[in-house]
Amino acid sequence: MSSKVISDVREYEEKAAARIPDSDRPLFHLSSRIGWMNDPNGFSKYNGVYHLFYQYYPFTNQWGPMHWGHAVSKNLLQWQYLPVALAPDTEADFGGCFSGSAIETDDGKHLLLYTGVKTTDIIGQFIQQQCVAVGDGLDYEKYEGNPVIDISDLPEGFSKYDFRDPKIFRENDGTYACVVAACDQENDGKILYFRSEDGFKWNFVSVLAENNHRFGTMWECPDFFELDGRYVLLTSPMNMRYVADKYSPGNGTLCLIGSFDKRNVKFTEESDQAIDYGIDFYATQTLLTEDGRRIMIGWMQNWDSIAFGNKLKPWFGQMTLPRELHIRNGLLCQEPVREIETLRNGMAVYENVRFNGSIRLHGIVGRTVDIEITVKPAKAKPFNEFSIRFAENEDVFTSLTYNRKKSEIAFNRKNSGATSDVVHTRRLRIPTKNGELKVRLILDRYSVECFINDGEQTLTSVLYTEADATGFSFHSDGEVLMDVVKYDLGFR
Ligand code: FRU
């Protein structure tokens, strides 16, 4: 451990975090150890455990000069905090250690590739460049040759102030490669591709993909991989415009599916979709497990909604559940990692419940639950609107409403105890499946993740509802047939 800065931060975070009881955090989602958290970084497996770093400002629950927080897990659900891994303490990253990724090197080290922000020429402007730190899974030493990719490696006409978030991976022959977010002088997002033999000396290869002013402006946090025989580019565009049934305005997420021309190192997209349709989702990163699963995690928050809940707790920011990715019928589909099944206990099952009006079901309660609800319209007097209310007590609830004729789902957390008027509702169109709907909700105290029709669409949102609001109720304006399978989730 080299820097005095980092040992001071380590001392601080350990003391400050000790004051937060476990019961005041999500159970199986990673939350900031203390202070502020944004993007997931360095999501990787190293020395037999999963490592997850995150954009971190330990001293307040607002964004500040970025550090890398650190946690490890054996099962992707039960996380153990490790001491902060990076702090802005060198000339190359004095303005912050921004997002990046991690990989195991040939000689068994853990290599972090991240964006160093360097204070610069114009007031309020910061040059961004890519830096390396190498470690043993606990302590990381910054490379003295940093930056390893700097603005002189950028092609003509690219902005030196928006060049960040390298995602490292290996090509089939073992060569290191990374994709980095960049943009041109017109603020149009581009994804650049670099290669390296050793992880330290990098060469620019190509512009892998370009926005061409279609999806927002700068594209942040790119990731690029093969999935089910296709190629996928994930990114989080800034300043998206509203497109009915597809994209919400603001900071969004984008999944492009297409093909990869390996010779010219060019990606050609064939389809586009949002990654998630909820309120709190941004900045995804994936890893490939030893058993071949592509697993994605995201920041369960969004820059547009951070005013909500910001001041309530000494920690701010959570990660989503790690999700298994697949392409089905040309669409990116997501399911919670299967490891979540090991947390299940206390099962409650209802089949073919027929009702019209409002009901509650015995045993269907909780705020750390995995629940799947399937509904179909009865032949006579079929419903048009069906609603699930959860995280409910006498005063508050959050709801998901299915409008069968419109084939639409509306999410609403307005009445969840919110005291900030940020966006609290979302609507999304779903494919018509004979009027049937299957939805799986994972609640973990301060969040809900909705997996619709086996993860064809997802909708993610944080909640700050009081912990004792554990109720569920079901409402329908006509005859509905409903199945419910619910598990409580917990560690043994
Ligand atoms: C995305 C992002 C990244 C950047 C980081 C800074 O949320 O803006 O582009 O590296 O956050 O914290």
PDB file of N, CA and C and ligand atoms in Angstrom, residues 38-39 55 63 66 98-99 164-165 220-221 282-283 299 303, ligand 1:
ATOM      1  N   ASN A  38     -21.925   5.263  -7.180  1.00  0.00           N
ATOM      2  CA  ASN A  38     -22.577   5.136  -8.483  1.00  0.00           C
ATOM      3  C   ASN A  38     -22.045   3.918  -9.206  1.00  0.00           C
ATOM      4  N   ASP A  39     -21.690   3.998 -10.454  1.00  0.00           N
ATOM      5  CA  ASP A  39     -21.489   2.832 -11.325  1.00  0.00           C
ATOM      6  C   ASP A  39     -20.772   1.615 -10.718  1.00  0.00           C
ATOM      7  N   GLN A  55     -18.024   3.186  -8.068  1.00  0.00           N
ATOM      8  CA  GLN A  55     -17.736   4.608  -7.961  1.00  0.00           C
ATOM      9  C   GLN A  55     -18.193   5.050  -6.578  1.00  0.00           C
ATOM     10  N   TRP A  63     -22.238  12.933  -4.778  1.00  0.00           N
ATOM     11  CA  TRP A  63     -21.092  12.644  -5.648  1.00  0.00           C
ATOM     12  C   TRP A  63     -19.934  13.573  -5.298  1.00  0.00           C
ATOM     13  N   MET A  66     -13.968  10.905  -7.214  1.00  0.00           N
ATOM     14  CA  MET A  66     -14.284   9.479  -7.193  1.00  0.00           C
ATOM     15  C   MET A  66     -13.153   8.576  -6.703  1.00  0.00           C
ATOM     16  N   PHE A  98     -12.389   7.472 -12.189  1.00  0.00           N
ATOM     17  CA  PHE A  98     -13.706   7.208 -12.769  1.00  0.00           C
ATOM     18  C   PHE A  98     -13.845   5.730 -13.143  1.00  0.00           C
ATOM     19  N   SER A  99     -14.968   5.416 -13.787  1.00  0.00           N
ATOM     20  CA  SER A  99     -15.329   4.014 -14.011  1.00  0.00           C
ATOM     21  C   SER A  99     -14.325   3.242 -14.856  1.00  0.00           C
ATOM     22  N   ARG A 164     -13.819   7.952 -21.566  1.00  0.00           N
ATOM     23  CA  ARG A 164     -13.822   7.264 -20.265  1.00  0.00           C
ATOM     24  C   ARG A 164     -14.462   5.873 -20.296  1.00  0.00           C
ATOM     25  N   ASP A 165     -14.394   5.239 -19.128  1.00  0.00           N
ATOM     26  CA  ASP A 165     -15.089   3.988 -18.802  1.00  0.00           C
ATOM     27  C   ASP A 165     -14.588   2.794 -19.624  1.00  0.00           C
ATOM     28  N   GLU A 220     -22.033   6.506 -22.258  1.00  0.00           N
ATOM     29  CA  GLU A 220     -21.158   6.149 -21.145  1.00  0.00           C
ATOM     30  C   GLU A 220     -21.147   4.622 -20.938  1.00  0.00           C
ATOM     31  N   CYS A 221     -20.139   4.174 -20.218  1.00  0.00           N
ATOM     32  CA  CYS A 221     -20.050   2.786 -19.735  1.00  0.00           C
ATOM     33  C   CYS A 221     -20.356   1.722 -20.799  1.00  0.00           C
ATOM     34  N   TYR A 282     -28.877   2.308 -14.538  1.00  0.00           N
ATOM     35  CA  TYR A 282     -27.895   3.007 -15.371  1.00  0.00           C
ATOM     36  C   TYR A 282     -26.549   2.278 -15.258  1.00  0.00           C
ATOM     37  N   ALA A 283     -25.682   2.521 -16.244  1.00  0.00           N
ATOM     38  CA  ALA A 283     -24.259   2.173 -16.151  1.00  0.00           C
ATOM     39  C   ALA A 283     -24.009   0.684 -15.880  1.00  0.00           C
ATOM     40  N   TRP A 299     -26.064   0.061 -11.893  1.00  0.00           N
ATOM     41  CA  TRP A 299     -26.290   0.990 -10.776  1.00  0.00           C
ATOM     42  C   TRP A 299     -27.801   1.124 -10.632  1.00  0.00           C
ATOM     43  N   TRP A 303     -29.017   9.214 -12.732  1.00  0.00           N
ATOM     44  CA  TRP A 303     -28.681  10.615 -12.422  1.00  0.00           C
ATOM     45  C   TRP A 303     -29.934  11.466 -12.334  1.00  0.00           C
TER      46      TRP A 303
HETATM   47  C1  FRU B   1     -21.639   7.169 -15.444  1.00  0.00           C
HETATM   48  C2  FRU B   1     -20.445   8.064 -15.180  1.00  0.00           C
HETATM   49  C3  FRU B   1     -19.247   7.562 -15.930  1.00  0.00           C
HETATM   50  C4  FRU B   1     -18.101   8.105 -15.136  1.00  0.00           C
HETATM   51  C5  FRU B   1     -18.630   8.008 -13.729  1.00  0.00           C
HETATM   52  C6  FRU B   1     -18.167   9.108 -12.820  1.00  0.00           C
HETATM   53  O1  FRU B   1     -22.584   7.156 -14.454  1.00  0.00           O
HETATM   54  O2  FRU B   1     -20.768   9.398 -15.509  1.00  0.00           O
HETATM   55  O3  FRU B   1     -19.215   7.918 -17.293  1.00  0.00           O
HETATM   56  O4  FRU B   1     -16.930   7.358 -15.310  1.00  0.00           O
HETATM   57  O5  FRU B   1     -20.039   8.050 -13.823  1.00  0.00           O
HETATM   58  O6  FRU B   1     -18.519   8.857 -11.504  1.00  0.00           O
END
